[in-house]
Tab-separated table of C-alpha atoms in Angstrom:
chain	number	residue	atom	x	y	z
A	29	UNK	CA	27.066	131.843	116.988
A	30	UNK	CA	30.053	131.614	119.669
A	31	UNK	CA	29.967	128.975	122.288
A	32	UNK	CA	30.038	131.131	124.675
A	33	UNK	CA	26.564	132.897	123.421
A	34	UNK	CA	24.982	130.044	123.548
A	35	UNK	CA	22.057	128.499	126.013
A	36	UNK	CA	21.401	124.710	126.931
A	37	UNK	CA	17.959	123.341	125.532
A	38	UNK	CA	14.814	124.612	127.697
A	39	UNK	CA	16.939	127.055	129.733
A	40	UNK	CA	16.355	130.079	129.900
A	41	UNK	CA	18.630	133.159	132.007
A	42	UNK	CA	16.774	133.719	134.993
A	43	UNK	CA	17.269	137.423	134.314
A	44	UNK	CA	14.655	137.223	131.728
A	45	UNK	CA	12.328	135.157	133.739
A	46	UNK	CA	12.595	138.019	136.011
A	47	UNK	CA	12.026	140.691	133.807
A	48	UNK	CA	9.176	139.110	132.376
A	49	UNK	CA	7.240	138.399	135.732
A	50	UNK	CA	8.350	141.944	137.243
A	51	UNK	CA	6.802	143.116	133.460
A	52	UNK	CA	3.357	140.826	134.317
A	53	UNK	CA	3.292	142.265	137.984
A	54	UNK	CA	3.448	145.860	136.601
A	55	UNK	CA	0.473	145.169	134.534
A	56	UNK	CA	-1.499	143.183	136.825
A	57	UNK	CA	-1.048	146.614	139.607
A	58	UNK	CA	-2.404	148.472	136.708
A	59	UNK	CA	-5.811	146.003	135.833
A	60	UNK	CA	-4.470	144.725	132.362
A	61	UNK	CA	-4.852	141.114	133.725
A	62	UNK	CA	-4.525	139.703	129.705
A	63	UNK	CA	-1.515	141.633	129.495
A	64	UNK	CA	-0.368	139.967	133.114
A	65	UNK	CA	-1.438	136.702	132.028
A	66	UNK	CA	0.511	136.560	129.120
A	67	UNK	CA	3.895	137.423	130.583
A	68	UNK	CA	2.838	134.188	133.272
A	69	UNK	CA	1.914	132.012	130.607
A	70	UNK	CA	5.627	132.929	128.599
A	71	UNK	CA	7.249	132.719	132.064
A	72	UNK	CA	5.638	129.301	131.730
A	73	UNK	CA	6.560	128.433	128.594
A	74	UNK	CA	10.065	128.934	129.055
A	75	UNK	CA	10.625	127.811	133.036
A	76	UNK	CA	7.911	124.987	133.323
A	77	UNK	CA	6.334	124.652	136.732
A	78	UNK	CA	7.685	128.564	138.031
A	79	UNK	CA	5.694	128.269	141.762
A	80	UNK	CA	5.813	132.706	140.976
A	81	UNK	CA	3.798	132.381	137.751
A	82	UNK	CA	2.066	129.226	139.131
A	83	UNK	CA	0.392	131.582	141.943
A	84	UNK	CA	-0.128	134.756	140.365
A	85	UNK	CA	-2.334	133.356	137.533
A	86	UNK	CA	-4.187	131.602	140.900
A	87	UNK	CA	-4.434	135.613	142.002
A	88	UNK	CA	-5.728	136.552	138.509
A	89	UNK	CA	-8.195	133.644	137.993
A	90	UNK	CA	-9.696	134.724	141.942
A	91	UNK	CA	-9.899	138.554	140.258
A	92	UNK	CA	-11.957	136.809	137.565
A	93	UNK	CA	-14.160	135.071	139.734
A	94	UNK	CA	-12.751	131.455	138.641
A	95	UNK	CA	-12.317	130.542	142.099
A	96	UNK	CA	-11.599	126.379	141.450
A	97	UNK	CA	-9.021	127.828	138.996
A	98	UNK	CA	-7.481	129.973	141.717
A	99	UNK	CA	-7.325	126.737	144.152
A	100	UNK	CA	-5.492	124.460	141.134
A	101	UNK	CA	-2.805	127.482	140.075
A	102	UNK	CA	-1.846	128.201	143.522
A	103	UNK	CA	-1.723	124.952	144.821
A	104	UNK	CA	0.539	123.847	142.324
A	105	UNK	CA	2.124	126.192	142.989
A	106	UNK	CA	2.405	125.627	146.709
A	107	UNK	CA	3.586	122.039	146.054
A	108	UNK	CA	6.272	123.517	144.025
A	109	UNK	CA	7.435	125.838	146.637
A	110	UNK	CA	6.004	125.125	150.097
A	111	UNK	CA	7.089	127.779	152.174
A	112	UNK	CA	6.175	130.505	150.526
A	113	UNK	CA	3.892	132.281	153.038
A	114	UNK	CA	1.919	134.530	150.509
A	115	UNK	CA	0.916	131.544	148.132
A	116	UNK	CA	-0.410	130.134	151.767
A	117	UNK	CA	-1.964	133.888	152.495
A	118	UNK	CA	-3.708	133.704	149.308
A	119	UNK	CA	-4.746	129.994	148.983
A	120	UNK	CA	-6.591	130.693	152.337
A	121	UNK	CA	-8.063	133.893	150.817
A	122	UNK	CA	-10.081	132.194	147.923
A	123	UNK	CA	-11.167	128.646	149.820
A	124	UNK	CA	-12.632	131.344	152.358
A	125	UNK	CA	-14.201	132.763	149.455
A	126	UNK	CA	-15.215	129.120	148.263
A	127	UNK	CA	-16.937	128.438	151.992
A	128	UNK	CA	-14.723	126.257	152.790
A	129	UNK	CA	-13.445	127.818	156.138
A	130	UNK	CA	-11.082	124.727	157.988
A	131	UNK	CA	-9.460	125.149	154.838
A	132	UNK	CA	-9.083	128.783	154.884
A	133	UNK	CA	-7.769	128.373	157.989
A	134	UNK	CA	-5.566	125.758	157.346
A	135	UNK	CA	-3.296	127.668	155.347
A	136	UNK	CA	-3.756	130.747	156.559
A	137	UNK	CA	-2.249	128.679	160.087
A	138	UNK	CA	0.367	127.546	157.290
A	139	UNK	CA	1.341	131.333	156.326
A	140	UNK	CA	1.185	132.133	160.265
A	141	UNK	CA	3.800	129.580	161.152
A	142	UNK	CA	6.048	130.555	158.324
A	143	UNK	CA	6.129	134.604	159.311
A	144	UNK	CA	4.643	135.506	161.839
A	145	UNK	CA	4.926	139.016	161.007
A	146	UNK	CA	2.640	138.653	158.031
A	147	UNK	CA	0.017	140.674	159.476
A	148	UNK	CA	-2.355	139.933	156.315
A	149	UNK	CA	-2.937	135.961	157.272
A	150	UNK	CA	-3.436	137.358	160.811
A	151	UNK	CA	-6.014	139.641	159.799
A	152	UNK	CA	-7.475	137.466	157.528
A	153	UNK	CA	-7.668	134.167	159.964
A	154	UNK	CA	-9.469	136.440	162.069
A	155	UNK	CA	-11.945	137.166	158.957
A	156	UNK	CA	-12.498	133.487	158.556
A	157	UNK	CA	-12.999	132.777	162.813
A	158	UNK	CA	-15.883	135.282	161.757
A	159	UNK	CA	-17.421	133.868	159.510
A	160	UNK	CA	-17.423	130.489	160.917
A	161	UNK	CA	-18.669	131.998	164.234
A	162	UNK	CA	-15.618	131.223	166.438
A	163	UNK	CA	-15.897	135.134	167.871
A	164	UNK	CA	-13.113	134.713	170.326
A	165	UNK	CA	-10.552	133.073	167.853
A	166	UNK	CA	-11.594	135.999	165.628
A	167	UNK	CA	-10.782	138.816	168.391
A	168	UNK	CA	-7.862	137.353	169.336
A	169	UNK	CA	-6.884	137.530	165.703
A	170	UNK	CA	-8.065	141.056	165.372
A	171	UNK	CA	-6.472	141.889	168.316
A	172	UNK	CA	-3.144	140.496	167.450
A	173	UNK	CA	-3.473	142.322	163.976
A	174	UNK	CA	-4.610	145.922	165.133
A	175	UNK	CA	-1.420	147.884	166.405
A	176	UNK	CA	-0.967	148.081	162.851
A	177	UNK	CA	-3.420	147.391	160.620
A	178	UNK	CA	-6.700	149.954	161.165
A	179	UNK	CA	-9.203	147.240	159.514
A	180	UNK	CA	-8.244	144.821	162.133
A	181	UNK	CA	-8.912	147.527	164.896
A	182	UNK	CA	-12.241	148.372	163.016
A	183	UNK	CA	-13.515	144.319	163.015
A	184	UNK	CA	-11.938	143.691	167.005
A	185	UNK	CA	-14.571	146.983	167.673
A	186	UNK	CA	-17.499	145.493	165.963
A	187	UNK	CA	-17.194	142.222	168.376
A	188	UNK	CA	-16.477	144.156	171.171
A	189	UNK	CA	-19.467	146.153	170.709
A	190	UNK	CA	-21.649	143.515	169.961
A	191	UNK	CA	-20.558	141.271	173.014
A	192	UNK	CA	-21.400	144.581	174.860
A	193	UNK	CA	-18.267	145.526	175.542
A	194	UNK	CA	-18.754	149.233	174.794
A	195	UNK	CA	-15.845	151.143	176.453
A	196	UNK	CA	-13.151	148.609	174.738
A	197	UNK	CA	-14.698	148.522	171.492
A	198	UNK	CA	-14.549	152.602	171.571
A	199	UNK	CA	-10.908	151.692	171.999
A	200	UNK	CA	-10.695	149.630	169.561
A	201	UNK	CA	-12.366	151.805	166.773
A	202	UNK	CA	-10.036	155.009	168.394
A	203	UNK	CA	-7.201	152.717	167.324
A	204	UNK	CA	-8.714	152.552	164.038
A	205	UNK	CA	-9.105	156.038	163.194
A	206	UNK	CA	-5.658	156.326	165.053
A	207	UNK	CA	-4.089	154.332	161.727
A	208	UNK	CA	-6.163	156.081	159.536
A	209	UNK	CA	-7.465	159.435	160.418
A	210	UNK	CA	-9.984	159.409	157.580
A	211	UNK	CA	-11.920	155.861	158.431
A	212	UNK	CA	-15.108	156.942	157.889
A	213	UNK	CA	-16.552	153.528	158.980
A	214	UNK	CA	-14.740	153.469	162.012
A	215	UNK	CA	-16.149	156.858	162.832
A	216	UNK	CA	-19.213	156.134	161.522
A	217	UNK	CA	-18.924	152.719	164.283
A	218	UNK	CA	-17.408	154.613	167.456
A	219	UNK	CA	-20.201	157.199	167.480
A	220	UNK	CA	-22.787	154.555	167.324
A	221	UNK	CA	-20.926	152.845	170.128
A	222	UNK	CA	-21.287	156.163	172.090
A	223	UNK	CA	-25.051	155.924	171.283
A	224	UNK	CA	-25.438	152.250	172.699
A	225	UNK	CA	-23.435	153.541	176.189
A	226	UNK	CA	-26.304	156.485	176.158
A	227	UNK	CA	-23.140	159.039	175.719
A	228	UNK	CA	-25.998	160.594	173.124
A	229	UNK	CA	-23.517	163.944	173.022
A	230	UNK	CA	-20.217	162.278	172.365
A	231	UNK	CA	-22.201	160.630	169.521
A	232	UNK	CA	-23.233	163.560	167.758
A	233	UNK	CA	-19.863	165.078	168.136
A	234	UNK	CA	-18.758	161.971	166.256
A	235	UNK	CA	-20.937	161.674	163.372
A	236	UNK	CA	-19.942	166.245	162.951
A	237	UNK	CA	-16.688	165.051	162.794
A	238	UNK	CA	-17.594	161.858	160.117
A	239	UNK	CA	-19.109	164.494	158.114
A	240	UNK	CA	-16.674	166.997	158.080
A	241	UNK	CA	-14.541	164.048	156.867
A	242	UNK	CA	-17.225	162.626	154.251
A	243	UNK	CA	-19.676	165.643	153.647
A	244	UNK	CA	-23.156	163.599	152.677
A	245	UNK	CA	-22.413	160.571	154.723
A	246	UNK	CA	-25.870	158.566	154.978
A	247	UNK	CA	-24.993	156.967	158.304
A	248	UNK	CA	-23.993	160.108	160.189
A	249	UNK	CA	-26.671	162.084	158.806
A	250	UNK	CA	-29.674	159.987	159.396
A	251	UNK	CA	-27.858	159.259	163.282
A	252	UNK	CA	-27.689	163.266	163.909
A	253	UNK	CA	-31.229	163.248	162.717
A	254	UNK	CA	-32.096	160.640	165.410
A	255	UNK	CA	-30.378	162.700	167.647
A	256	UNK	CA	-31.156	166.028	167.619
A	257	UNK	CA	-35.028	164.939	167.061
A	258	UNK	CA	-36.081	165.765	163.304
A	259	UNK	CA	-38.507	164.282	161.574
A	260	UNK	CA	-37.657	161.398	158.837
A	261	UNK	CA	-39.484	159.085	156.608
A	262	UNK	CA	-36.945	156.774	156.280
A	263	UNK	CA	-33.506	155.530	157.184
A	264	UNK	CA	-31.445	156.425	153.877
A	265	UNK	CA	-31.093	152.806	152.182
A	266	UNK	CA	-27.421	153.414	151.774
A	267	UNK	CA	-27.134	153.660	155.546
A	268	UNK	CA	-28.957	150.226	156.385
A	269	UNK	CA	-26.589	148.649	153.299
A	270	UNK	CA	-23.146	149.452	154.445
A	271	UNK	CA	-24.661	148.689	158.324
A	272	UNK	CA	-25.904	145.046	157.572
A	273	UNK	CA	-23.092	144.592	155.126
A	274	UNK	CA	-20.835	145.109	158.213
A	275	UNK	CA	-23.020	143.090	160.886
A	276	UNK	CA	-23.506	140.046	158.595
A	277	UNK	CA	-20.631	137.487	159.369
A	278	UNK	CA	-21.415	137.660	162.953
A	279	UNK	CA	-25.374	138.415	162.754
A	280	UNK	CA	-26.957	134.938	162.844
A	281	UNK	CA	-24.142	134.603	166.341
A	282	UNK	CA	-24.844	137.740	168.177
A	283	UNK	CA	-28.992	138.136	167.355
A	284	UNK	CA	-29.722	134.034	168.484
A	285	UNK	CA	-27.168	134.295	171.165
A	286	UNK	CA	-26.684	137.433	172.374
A	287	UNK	CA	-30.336	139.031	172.102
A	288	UNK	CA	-32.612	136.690	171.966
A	289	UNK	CA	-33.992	137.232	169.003
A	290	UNK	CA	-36.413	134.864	167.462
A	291	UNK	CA	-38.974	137.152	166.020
A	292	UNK	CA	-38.692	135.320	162.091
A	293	UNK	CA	-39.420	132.101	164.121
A	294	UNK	CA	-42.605	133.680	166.301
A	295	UNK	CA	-43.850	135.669	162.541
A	296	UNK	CA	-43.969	131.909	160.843
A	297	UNK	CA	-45.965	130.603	163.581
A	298	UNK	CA	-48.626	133.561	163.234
A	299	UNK	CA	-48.438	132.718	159.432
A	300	UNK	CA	-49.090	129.224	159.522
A	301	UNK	CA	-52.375	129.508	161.473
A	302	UNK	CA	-53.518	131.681	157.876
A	303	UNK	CA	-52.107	129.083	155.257
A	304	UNK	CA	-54.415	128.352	152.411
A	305	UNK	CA	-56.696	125.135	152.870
A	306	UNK	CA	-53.799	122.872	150.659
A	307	UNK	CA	-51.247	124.108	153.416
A	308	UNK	CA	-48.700	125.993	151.356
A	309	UNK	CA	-48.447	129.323	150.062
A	310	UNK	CA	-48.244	129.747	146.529
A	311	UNK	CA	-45.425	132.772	146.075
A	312	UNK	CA	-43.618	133.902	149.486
A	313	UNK	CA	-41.388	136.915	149.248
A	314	UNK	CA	-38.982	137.304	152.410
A	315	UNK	CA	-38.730	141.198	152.598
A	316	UNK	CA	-35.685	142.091	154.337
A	317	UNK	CA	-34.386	138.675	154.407
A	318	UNK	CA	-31.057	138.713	155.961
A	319	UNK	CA	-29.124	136.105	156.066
A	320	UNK	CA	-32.295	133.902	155.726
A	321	UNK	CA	-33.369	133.110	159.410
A	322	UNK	CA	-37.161	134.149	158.792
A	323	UNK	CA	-36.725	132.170	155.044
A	324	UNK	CA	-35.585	128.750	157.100
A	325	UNK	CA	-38.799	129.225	158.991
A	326	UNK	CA	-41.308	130.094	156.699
A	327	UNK	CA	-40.341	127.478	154.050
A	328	UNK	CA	-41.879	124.530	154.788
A	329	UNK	CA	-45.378	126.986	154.334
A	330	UNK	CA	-44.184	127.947	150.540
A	331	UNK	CA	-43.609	126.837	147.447
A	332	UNK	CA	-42.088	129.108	146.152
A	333	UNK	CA	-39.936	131.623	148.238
A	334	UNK	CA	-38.241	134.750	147.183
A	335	UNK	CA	-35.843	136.936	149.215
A	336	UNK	CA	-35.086	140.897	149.025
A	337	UNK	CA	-31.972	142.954	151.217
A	338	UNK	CA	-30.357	145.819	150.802
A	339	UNK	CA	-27.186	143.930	151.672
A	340	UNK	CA	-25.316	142.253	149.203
A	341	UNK	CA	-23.368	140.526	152.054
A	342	UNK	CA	-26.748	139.415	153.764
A	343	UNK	CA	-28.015	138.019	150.201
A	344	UNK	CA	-24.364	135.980	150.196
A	345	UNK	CA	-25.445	134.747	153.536
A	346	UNK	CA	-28.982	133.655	152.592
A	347	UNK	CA	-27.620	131.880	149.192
A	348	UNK	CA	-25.216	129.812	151.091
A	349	UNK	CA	-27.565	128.770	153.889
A	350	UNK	CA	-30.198	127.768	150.937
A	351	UNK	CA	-34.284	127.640	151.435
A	352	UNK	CA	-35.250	130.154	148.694
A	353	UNK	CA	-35.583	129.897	145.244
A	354	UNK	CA	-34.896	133.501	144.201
A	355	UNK	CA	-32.761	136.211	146.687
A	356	UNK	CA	-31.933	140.112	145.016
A	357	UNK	CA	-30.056	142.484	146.538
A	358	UNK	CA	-32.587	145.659	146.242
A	359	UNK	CA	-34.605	148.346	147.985
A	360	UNK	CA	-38.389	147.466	149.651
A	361	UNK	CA	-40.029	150.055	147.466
A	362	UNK	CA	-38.223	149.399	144.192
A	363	UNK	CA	-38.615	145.740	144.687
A	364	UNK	CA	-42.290	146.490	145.446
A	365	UNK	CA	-42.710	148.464	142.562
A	366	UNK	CA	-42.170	145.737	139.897
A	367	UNK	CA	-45.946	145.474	138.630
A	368	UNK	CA	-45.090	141.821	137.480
A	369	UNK	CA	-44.755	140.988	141.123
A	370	UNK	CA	-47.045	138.837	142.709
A	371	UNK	CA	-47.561	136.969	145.796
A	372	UNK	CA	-49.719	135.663	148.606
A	373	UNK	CA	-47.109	135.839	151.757
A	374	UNK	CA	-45.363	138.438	152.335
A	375	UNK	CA	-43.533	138.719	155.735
A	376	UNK	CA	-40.917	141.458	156.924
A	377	UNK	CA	-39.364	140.563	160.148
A	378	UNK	CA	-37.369	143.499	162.117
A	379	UNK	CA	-37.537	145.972	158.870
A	380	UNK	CA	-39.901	148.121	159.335
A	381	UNK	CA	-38.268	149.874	161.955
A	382	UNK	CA	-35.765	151.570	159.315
A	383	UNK	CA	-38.516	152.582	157.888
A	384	UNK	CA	-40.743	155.663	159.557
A	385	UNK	CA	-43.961	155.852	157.416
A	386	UNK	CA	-45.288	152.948	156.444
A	387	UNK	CA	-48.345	154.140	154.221
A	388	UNK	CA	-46.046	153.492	150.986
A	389	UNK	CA	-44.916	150.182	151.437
A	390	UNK	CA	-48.067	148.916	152.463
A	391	UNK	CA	-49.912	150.746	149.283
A	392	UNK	CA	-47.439	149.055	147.353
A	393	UNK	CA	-47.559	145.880	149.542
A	394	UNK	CA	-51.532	145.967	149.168
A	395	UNK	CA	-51.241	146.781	145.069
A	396	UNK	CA	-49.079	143.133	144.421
A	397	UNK	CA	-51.144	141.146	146.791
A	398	UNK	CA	-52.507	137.876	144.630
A	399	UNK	CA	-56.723	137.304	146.330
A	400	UNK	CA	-56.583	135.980	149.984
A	401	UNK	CA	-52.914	136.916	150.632
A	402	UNK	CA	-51.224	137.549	153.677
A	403	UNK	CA	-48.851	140.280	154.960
A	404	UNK	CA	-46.863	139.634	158.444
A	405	UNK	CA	-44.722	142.104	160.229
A	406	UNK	CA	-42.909	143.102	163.040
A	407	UNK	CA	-42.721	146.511	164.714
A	408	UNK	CA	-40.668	148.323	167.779
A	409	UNK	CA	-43.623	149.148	170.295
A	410	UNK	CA	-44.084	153.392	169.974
A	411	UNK	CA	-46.062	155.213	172.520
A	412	UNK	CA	-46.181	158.803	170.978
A	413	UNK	CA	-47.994	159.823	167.800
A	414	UNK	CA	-47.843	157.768	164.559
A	415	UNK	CA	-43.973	157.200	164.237
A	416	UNK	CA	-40.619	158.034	165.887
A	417	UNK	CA	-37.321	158.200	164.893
A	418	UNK	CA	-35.742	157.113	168.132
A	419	UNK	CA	-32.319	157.764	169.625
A	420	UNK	CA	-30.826	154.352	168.443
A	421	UNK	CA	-31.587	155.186	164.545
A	422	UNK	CA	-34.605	152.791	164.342
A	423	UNK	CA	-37.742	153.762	163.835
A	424	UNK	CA	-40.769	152.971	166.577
A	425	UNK	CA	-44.727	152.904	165.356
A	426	UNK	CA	-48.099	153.285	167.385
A	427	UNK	CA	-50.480	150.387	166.905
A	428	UNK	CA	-53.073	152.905	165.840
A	429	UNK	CA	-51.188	154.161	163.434
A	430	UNK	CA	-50.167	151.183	161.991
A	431	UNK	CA	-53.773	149.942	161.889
A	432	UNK	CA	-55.105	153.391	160.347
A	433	UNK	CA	-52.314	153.099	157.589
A	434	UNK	CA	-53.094	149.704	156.911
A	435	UNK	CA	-56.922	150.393	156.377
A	436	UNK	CA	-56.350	153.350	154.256
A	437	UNK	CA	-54.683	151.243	151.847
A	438	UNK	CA	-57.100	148.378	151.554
A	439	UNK	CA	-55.545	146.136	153.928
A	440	UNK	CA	-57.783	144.487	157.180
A	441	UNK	CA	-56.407	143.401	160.679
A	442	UNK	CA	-56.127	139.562	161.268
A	443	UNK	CA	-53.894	139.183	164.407
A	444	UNK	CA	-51.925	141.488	166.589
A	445	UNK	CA	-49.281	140.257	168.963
A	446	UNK	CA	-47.154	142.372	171.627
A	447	UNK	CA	-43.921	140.399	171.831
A	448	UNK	CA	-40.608	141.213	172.853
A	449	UNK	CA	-38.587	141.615	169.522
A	450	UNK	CA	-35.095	141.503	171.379
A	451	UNK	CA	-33.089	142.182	174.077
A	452	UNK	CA	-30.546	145.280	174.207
A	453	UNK	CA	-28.306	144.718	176.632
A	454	UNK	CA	-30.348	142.843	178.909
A	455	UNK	CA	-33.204	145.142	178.540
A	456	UNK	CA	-36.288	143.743	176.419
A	457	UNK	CA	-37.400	146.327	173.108
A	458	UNK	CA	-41.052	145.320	172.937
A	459	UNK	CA	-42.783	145.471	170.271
A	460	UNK	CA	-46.030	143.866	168.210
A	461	UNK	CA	-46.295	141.416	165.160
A	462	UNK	CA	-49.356	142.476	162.727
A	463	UNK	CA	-50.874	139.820	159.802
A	464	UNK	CA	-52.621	141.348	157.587
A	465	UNK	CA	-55.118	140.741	154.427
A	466	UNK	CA	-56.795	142.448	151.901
A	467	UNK	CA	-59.817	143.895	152.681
């Protein structure tokens, strides 16, 4: 070989380096992450320490769930190259995802400082106000983030709407759909906006348009349903899963803050004057749990406590805040349906008003009842008939009804309560909190 063909020891033309992580990039955009990997690992191999590599294996392991993996690559990588502002952007991403939100924030701060044009960290330092519950830090986040990016303008709406401000979070969500013409949350978000101002015609008009956008959508049909007046049994689970998915970073903040709301709290209190003679419930099950405010309250009366949602992001929430010992993301009737279910508490705080008749729950609720057990419950206070679908998408129940359902499936009256559940902007929503046994 010529001299002039040949290469020091360990060196290696950058060109190839080059080629070989523009090679791994193409496959990672494509989902072969081994392939991906691979070209990394010989980037690696032949350029020790390469901050590029270093961080995209971090991106790869946080695609694979390895989260502590993640934190090491792209740290390393960070130390090798510190003002890099996507390693920052992404290091922020996965300790968010780890819970640890200063962090998060940290270097998401870091990423803001070195471009401030980087849109992404601004976006996503408003996700992680959020979630810690710092709501105006988030807005001003969102806020700074939505002339361009539509998700920003969607979240800035949602806090808007639920600090009451109506008018600018229709704005915000026009901004939205502004961006991207075929948000079907955003619409799906601006006409229930237009139902909370009582502009119940500007609503409708919305959700026609949401479906002529997304034929079938649960949301917008189950809303037109409410309001135009037809009859349903039941919000479409689909619906209440993409709502509470939404609503769950900033629920615990806007329900104890905003509304009032201690309903879980009021339903444990009614339970504990039933609790067996040794003072704890055997198996609880938390139907509907949330984000685990009614679980917190009711566990010191269980031994054993078991959470249901329909939200996968409510579940998250209830996992991280701790207090039961199993949590599923799954429907009230399916989960009720399991014939190796068992219990002897079952409470469902501020769910039964997405549901309209209640005669099949509480036939199943009745069927997996252990002897002696109790059921407690909340519902919205209804005047007319046995159930309503009302104008805000919730369901409202007469206390007859409720009573008659409950006896035709086996079940007897201990206590009823008239409480009010909430308030909606400033206005109480009564209602009345049932426990119930088996007859």
């Amino acid at each position: 070989m010529s001299k002039k063909n040949q290469r020091a020891p360990g060196r290696i033309a950058p060109s190839n380096v080059t080629a070989l992580l523009e090679e791994g990039m193409r496959s990672q955009r494509a989902g072969d992450l081994e392939a991906a990997e691979r070209c990394y690992q010989r980037v690696l191999l032949k350029q020790a320490g390469h901050p590029d590599a270093l961080h995209l294996l971090g991106v790869i392991a946080r695609s694979r769930g390895d989260l502590e993996g993640a934190v090491r690559s792209i740290r390393e990588a960070i130390q090798r190259a510190p003002n890099v502002p996507i390693y920052h952007v992404n290091l922020g991403r996965v300790l968010g995802e780890q819970g640890d939100l200063d962090g998060s924030i940290s270097a998401l701060e870091r990423a803001v400082s070195l471009d401030g044009t980087l849109l992404a960290a601004v976006f996503n330092l408003g996700l992680a106000y959020e979630e810690k519950g710092d709501l105006d830090e988030a807005a001003s986040h969102y806020g700074w983030a939505a002339e361009a990016l539509p998700e920003a303008a969607f979240n800035l709406g949602n806090l808007l709407i639920a600090r009451g401000l109506i008018d600018d979070g229709v704005k915000a969500y026009e901004q939205a759909i502004a961006l991207r013409a075929d948000y079907a949350r955003a619409w799906a978000n601006l006409g229930y906006a237009h139902q909370k101002a009582g502009r119940f015609d500007a609503a409708a008009d919305t959700y026609r348009k949401l479906l002529n956008i997304n034929p079938g959508d649960a949301e917008a049909t189950h809303m037109l349903a409410a309001l135009t007046g037809a009859t349903l049994d039941r919000a479409d689970p689909s619906y209440v899963a993409r709502f509470f998915d939404d609503y769950a970073a900033r629920f615990e903040t806007v329900l104890l803050k905003d509304l009032a709301y201690d309903t879980p709290a009021a339903l444990a209190a009614l339970v504990a004057r039933f609790a067996p003679a040794s003072g704890s419930f055997k198996q609880a099950i938390d139907l509907g749990c949330g984000t685990g405010l009614a679980g917190r309250a009711l566990r010191p009366l269980c031994e054993h406590l078991s959470g249901v949602d329909l939200s996968p992001n409510m579940i998250e929430k209830a996992r991280l805040a701790g207090g039961y010992d199993v949590l599923r993301v799954d429907d009230l009737l399916s989960f009720l349906s399991d014939e190796s279910l068992g219990f002897d508490l079952a409470v469902a705080s501020d769910v039964f008003n997405y549901l309209g008749d209640l005669e099949p729950t509480l036939r199943l609720l009745r069927a997996r009842a252990l002897p002696g057990a109790v059921i407690a419950f909340s519902t919205e206070q209804g005047e007319k008939g046995a159930f309503q679908l009302e104008r805000t998408g919730r369901f409202c129940h007469s206390s007859a009804y409720v009573l008659a359902a409950a006896h035709k499936v086996g079940l007897d009256l201990r206590l009823r309560e008239e409480k009010t559940l909430r308030l909606e902007r400033g206005v109480p929503v009564l209602g009345n909190l049932f426990v119930l046994a088996v007859s």
